Amino acid sequence: MLFGDVVVLIVVECLFALLVNAIVWPTKRSAKRLLRRWLVKDPTEAEVAEALTYLRRRRIWYPWLFIGLPIVFDGIGLLSHDQDNVWSFPAMLLIGALLAEMLAQRRSPTPIRAAIPVRRGLTDLVPGWALALHTVAALGAIVLLGGALAGLGWARHWYPGWSARLLWVALAAAVLTALVVWAVVGLALRRPSVAELRIDPVLRIRSARVPVGLGVAVLCALIGGGQSDFRGGIVFVAGLFLWSVIARPVRRRQRPALA
Amino acid sequence: MNPVEVVVDATSGVAPWRQVRDQLARLIGSGALPAGTRLPTIRHLARDLGLAAGTIARTYRELELAGLVETGRARGTVVAESAAIDPAAALRDLARDYAAAARALGADEATAVAEVHAAYQERQE
């Protein structure tokens, strides 16, 4: 590729990133909508501002990840061009969530800080069954892909026609997905409280449940991807359904004593 | 409904551990944190409030000495079964603190009482 072509490509990609940013960039309205969707009644201005910061911490990464990840995938020869765009979307959401949670670990500079003096655990953020499901999906994907790489008949049969390179890539994707999801959940549990305590548990729960649901969907796709018939389709659709169930707003009576 | 909360003001002049201890004691005494409630781990609460772990450890020790909490290896720090709820005593403490703060601001008794009345009206709306 000529130098001039590279410069043009970079400029076009940056302009596209700015355009995507303008579309997904959250506003007060979208922050209010998020709080209402997650059952926060009559959010105050301060709570909306807090939710806006929460959304911006995530979405600021999306355009750059969406553009950068295919370049990285392609550059290191991981995936072919038509495959890397499919995986860029979930990778963008998960890595965006991880970066946002890392940013949120910083303490607030204000001299007044508040906390809810009740212990919070993993299952206060994500139901036990969802955590178990994610673990099973991760183990399932890793065992199947690892088994196929090791040449085990029953596993190899599940991924007919997949090259060793593709199996390695899929295995790495499964392991990384599981690790990133656990990291996001751990960071969501650990991070300091936001100033508006009424919405603190809600934002934590959302931060944890959405990646767990997405992780289950990605892992199911990696499992189902081996089969081109209805079996693969069922696993794939099941993953999407479980994502929607796990990531949906928690009904008030299901909310833990944190709020 | 607003969650139960502990607030630390680094500019108040009162030691942070004392602020946390007094607030937790008040919440326990009023029943807002009932017996058996598991308090956050020292590290979690320290991180949430931006304090050193040693500060929270001291707070929990003070509360344990006062019989308000119990600490066990497996279950962590929990509000003690024997932590008696005495709303009257809690109210007296709050009134004393409020009266001192109102006096420091130069407010007379009638003004201070009027503000309390207004705050109750606001809550009911």
Coordinates of N, CA, C and O in Angstrom, one line a residue, chain A residues 41-124:
Chain A
K41 N -37.1 5.6 39.6 CA -38.3 6.4 39.5 C -37.9 7.9 39.7 O -37.1 8.2 40.6
D42 N -38.4 8.7 38.7 CA -38.1 10.2 38.8 C -36.7 10.5 39.1 O -36.4 11.1 40.2
P43 N -35.8 10.2 38.2 CA -34.3 10.5 38.5 C -34.1 12.0 38.6 O -34.7 12.8 37.8
T44 N -33.3 12.4 39.5 CA -33.0 13.8 39.7 C -31.9 14.3 38.7 O -31.4 13.4 38.0
E45 N -31.7 15.6 38.6 CA -30.7 16.1 37.6 C -29.4 15.5 37.9 O -28.6 15.2 37.0
A46 N -29.0 15.5 39.2 CA -27.7 14.9 39.6 C -27.6 13.5 39.2 O -26.5 13.0 38.8
E47 N -28.6 12.7 39.3 CA -28.6 11.3 39.0 C -28.5 11.1 37.5 O -27.7 10.2 37.0
V48 N -29.2 12.0 36.7 CA -29.1 11.9 35.3 C -27.6 12.2 34.8 O -27.1 11.6 34.0
A49 N -27.0 13.2 35.5 CA -25.7 13.6 35.2 C -24.7 12.5 35.4 O -23.8 12.2 34.7
E50 N -24.9 11.8 36.6 CA -24.1 10.6 36.9 C -24.2 9.5 35.9 O -23.3 8.9 35.4
A51 N -25.5 9.2 35.4 CA -25.7 8.2 34.4 C -25.1 8.6 33.1 O -24.6 7.7 32.3
L52 N -25.1 9.9 32.8 CA -24.5 10.4 31.6 C -23.0 10.1 31.6 O -22.4 9.6 30.6
T53 N -22.4 10.4 32.7 CA -20.9 10.1 32.8 C -20.7 8.6 32.6 O -19.7 8.2 32.0
Y54 N -21.5 7.8 33.2 CA -21.4 6.3 33.1 C -21.5 5.9 31.7 O -20.6 5.1 31.2
L55 N -22.4 6.4 30.9 CA -22.5 6.0 29.5 C -21.4 6.6 28.7 O -20.9 5.9 27.8
R56 N -21.0 7.8 29.0 CA -19.9 8.4 28.2 C -18.6 7.6 28.4 O -17.8 7.4 27.4
R57 N -18.4 7.1 29.6 CA -17.1 6.3 29.8 C -17.1 5.1 29.0 O -16.0 4.6 28.6
R58 N -18.2 4.6 28.6 CA -18.3 3.4 27.7 C -18.2 3.8 26.3 O -17.4 3.2 25.5
R59 N -19.1 4.6 25.9 CA -19.2 4.9 24.4 C -18.1 5.6 23.8 O -18.0 5.6 22.6
I60 N -17.3 6.3 24.6 CA -16.2 7.0 24.1 C -15.2 6.1 23.3 O -14.5 6.5 22.4
W61 N -15.2 4.8 23.8 CA -14.2 3.9 23.1 C -14.8 3.2 21.9 O -14.0 2.7 21.0
Y62 N -16.1 3.2 21.7 CA -16.7 2.4 20.7 C -16.2 2.7 19.3 O -15.8 1.8 18.6
P63 N -16.2 4.0 18.8 CA -15.8 4.2 17.4 C -14.4 3.8 17.2 O -14.1 3.1 16.2
W64 N -13.5 4.0 18.2 CA -12.1 3.7 18.0 C -11.8 2.2 18.0 O -11.0 1.7 17.2
L65 N -12.6 1.5 18.9 CA -12.5 0.1 18.9 C -13.1 -0.5 17.6 O -12.5 -1.5 17.1
F66 N -14.2 0.0 17.2 CA -14.9 -0.6 16.1 C -14.0 -0.5 14.8 O -14.0 -1.4 14.0
I67 N -13.3 0.6 14.7 CA -12.4 0.8 13.6 C -11.1 0.1 13.8 O -10.5 -0.5 12.9
G68 N -10.6 0.3 15.0 CA -9.2 -0.2 15.3 C -9.1 -1.8 15.4 O -8.1 -2.3 14.9
L69 N -10.1 -2.4 15.9 CA -10.0 -3.9 16.1 C -9.9 -4.6 14.8 O -9.0 -5.5 14.7
P70 N -10.7 -4.3 13.8 CA -10.5 -5.0 12.5 C -9.1 -4.8 11.9 O -8.5 -5.7 11.4
I71 N -8.5 -3.6 12.1 CA -7.2 -3.3 11.7 C -6.2 -4.2 12.4 O -5.2 -4.8 11.9
V72 N -6.4 -4.3 13.7 CA -5.5 -5.1 14.6 C -5.7 -6.6 14.2 O -4.7 -7.3 13.9
F73 N -6.9 -7.1 14.0 CA -7.1 -8.5 13.7 C -6.5 -8.8 12.3 O -5.8 -9.8 12.1
D74 N -6.7 -7.9 11.4 CA -6.2 -8.1 10.0 C -4.6 -8.0 10.0 O -4.0 -8.8 9.4
G75 N -4.2 -7.0 10.8 CA -2.7 -6.8 10.8 C -1.9 -7.9 11.4 O -0.8 -8.2 10.9
I76 N -2.5 -8.6 12.4 CA -1.7 -9.7 12.9 C -2.2 -11.0 12.3 O -1.8 -12.1 12.8
G77 N -3.0 -10.9 11.2 CA -3.4 -12.1 10.5 C -4.3 -13.1 11.2 O -4.2 -14.3 10.9
L78 N -5.1 -12.5 12.2 CA -5.9 -13.4 12.9 C -7.1 -13.9 12.1 O -7.4 -15.1 12.1
L79 N -7.8 -13.0 11.5 CA -9.0 -13.4 10.8 C -9.0 -12.8 9.4 O -8.3 -11.8 9.2
S80 N -9.8 -13.4 8.5 CA -10.0 -12.8 7.2 C -10.9 -11.6 7.3 O -11.6 -11.4 8.3
H81 N -10.9 -10.7 6.3 CA -11.6 -9.5 6.4 C -13.1 -9.6 6.7 O -13.7 -8.8 7.4
D82 N -13.7 -10.6 6.0 CA -15.1 -10.7 6.2 C -15.5 -11.3 7.6 O -16.6 -11.1 8.1
Q83 N -14.6 -11.9 8.3 CA -14.9 -12.5 9.6 C -14.6 -11.4 10.7 O -15.3 -11.4 11.7
D84 N -13.6 -10.6 10.5 CA -13.2 -9.7 11.6 C -14.2 -8.7 11.9 O -14.4 -8.3 13.1
N85 N -15.0 -8.3 11.0 CA -16.1 -7.3 11.3 C -17.2 -7.9 12.1 O -17.8 -7.2 12.9
V86 N -17.4 -9.2 12.0 CA -18.5 -9.8 12.8 C -18.0 -9.8 14.2 O -18.8 -9.4 15.1
W87 N -16.8 -10.1 14.5 CA -16.3 -10.2 15.9 C -16.0 -8.9 16.5 O -15.8 -8.7 17.7
S88 N -15.8 -7.8 15.6 CA -15.5 -6.5 16.2 C -16.6 -6.0 17.1 O -16.3 -5.3 18.0
F89 N -17.9 -6.3 16.7 CA -19.0 -5.7 17.5 C -19.0 -6.2 18.9 O -18.9 -5.4 19.9
P90 N -19.0 -7.5 19.2 CA -19.0 -7.9 20.6 C -17.6 -7.5 21.3 O -17.6 -7.2 22.5
A91 N -16.5 -7.6 20.5 CA -15.2 -7.3 21.1 C -15.3 -5.8 21.5 O -14.8 -5.4 22.6
M92 N -15.9 -4.9 20.7 CA -16.0 -3.5 21.0 C -16.7 -3.3 22.3 O -16.3 -2.5 23.2
L93 N -17.9 -4.0 22.4 CA -18.7 -3.8 23.6 C -18.0 -4.3 24.9 O -18.0 -3.6 25.9
L94 N -17.4 -5.4 24.8 CA -16.7 -6.0 26.0 C -15.5 -5.2 26.4 O -15.3 -4.9 27.5
I95 N -14.6 -4.8 25.4 CA -13.4 -4.1 25.7 C -13.8 -2.7 26.2 O -13.2 -2.1 27.1
G96 N -14.9 -2.1 25.5 CA -15.3 -0.8 26.0 C -15.8 -0.8 27.4 O -15.5 0.1 28.2
A97 N -16.5 -1.9 27.8 CA -17.0 -2.0 29.2 C -15.8 -2.2 30.1 O -15.8 -1.6 31.2
L98 N -14.8 -3.0 29.7 CA -13.6 -3.2 30.6 C -12.9 -1.9 30.8 O -12.5 -1.5 31.9
L99 N -12.7 -1.1 29.7 CA -12.0 0.2 29.8 C -12.8 1.2 30.7 O -12.2 1.9 31.5
A100 N -14.1 1.2 30.6 CA -14.9 2.0 31.4 C -14.8 1.7 32.8 O -14.7 2.6 33.7
E101 N -14.9 0.4 33.2 CA -14.8 0.0 34.6 C -13.4 0.3 35.1 O -13.3 0.7 36.3
M102 N -12.4 0.2 34.3 CA -11.0 0.6 34.8 C -11.0 2.0 35.1 O -10.4 2.4 36.1
L103 N -11.6 2.9 34.3 CA -11.6 4.3 34.5 C -12.4 4.6 35.8 O -12.0 5.5 36.5
A104 N -13.4 3.9 36.0 CA -14.3 4.1 37.2 C -13.7 3.7 38.5 O -14.2 4.1 39.6
Q105 N -12.5 3.1 38.5 CA -11.8 2.7 39.7 C -11.2 3.9 40.4 O -10.9 3.9 41.6
R106 N -11.1 5.0 39.7 CA -10.5 6.2 40.3 C -11.4 6.8 41.3 O -12.6 6.8 41.1
R107 N -10.8 7.3 42.4 CA -11.7 7.8 43.4 C -12.1 9.2 43.0 O -11.4 10.0 42.4
S108 N -13.3 9.6 43.5 CA -13.8 10.9 43.2 C -13.0 11.9 44.0 O -12.6 11.7 45.1
P109 N -12.7 13.1 43.4 CA -11.8 14.1 44.0 C -12.6 14.9 45.1 O -12.0 15.7 45.8
T110 N -13.9 14.7 45.2 CA -14.7 15.6 46.1 C -14.3 15.2 47.5 O -14.1 14.1 47.8
P111 N -14.4 16.2 48.4 CA -14.1 15.9 49.9 C -15.2 15.2 50.6 O -15.0 14.7 51.7
I112 N -16.4 15.2 50.0 CA -17.6 14.5 50.6 C -17.8 13.2 49.8 O -18.1 13.2 48.6
R113 N -17.8 12.0 50.5 CA -18.0 10.8 49.9 C -19.0 10.0 50.7 O -19.1 10.0 51.9
A114 N -19.8 9.2 49.9 CA -20.8 8.4 50.6 C -20.8 6.9 50.2 O -20.2 6.6 49.1
A115 N -21.3 6.1 51.0 CA -21.3 4.6 50.7 C -22.5 4.0 51.3 O -23.0 4.5 52.3
I116 N -22.9 2.9 50.7 CA -24.0 2.1 51.3 C -23.4 1.1 52.2 O -22.6 0.2 51.7
P117 N -23.6 1.1 53.5 CA -22.9 0.2 54.4 C -23.5 -1.2 54.5 O -23.7 -1.8 55.6
V118 N -23.7 -1.8 53.4 CA -24.2 -3.2 53.3 C -23.2 -3.9 52.4 O -22.9 -3.4 51.3
R119 N -22.9 -5.1 52.8 CA -21.9 -5.9 51.9 C -22.6 -6.2 50.6 O -23.7 -6.6 50.5
R120 N -21.8 -6.1 49.5 CA -22.2 -6.5 48.2 C -21.3 -7.6 47.7 O -20.1 -7.6 47.9
G121 N -21.9 -8.6 47.1 CA -21.2 -9.8 46.6 C -21.5 -9.9 45.1 O -22.4 -9.2 44.6
L122 N -20.9 -10.9 44.5 CA -21.1 -11.2 43.1 C -22.6 -11.4 42.7 O -23.1 -10.8 41.8
T123 N -23.3 -12.2 43.6 CA -24.7 -12.5 43.3 C -25.6 -11.4 43.6 O -26.8 -11.5 43.3
D124 N -25.1 -10.3 44.2 CA -25.9 -9.1 44.3 C -26.0 -8.4 43.0 O -26.8 -7.5 42.7

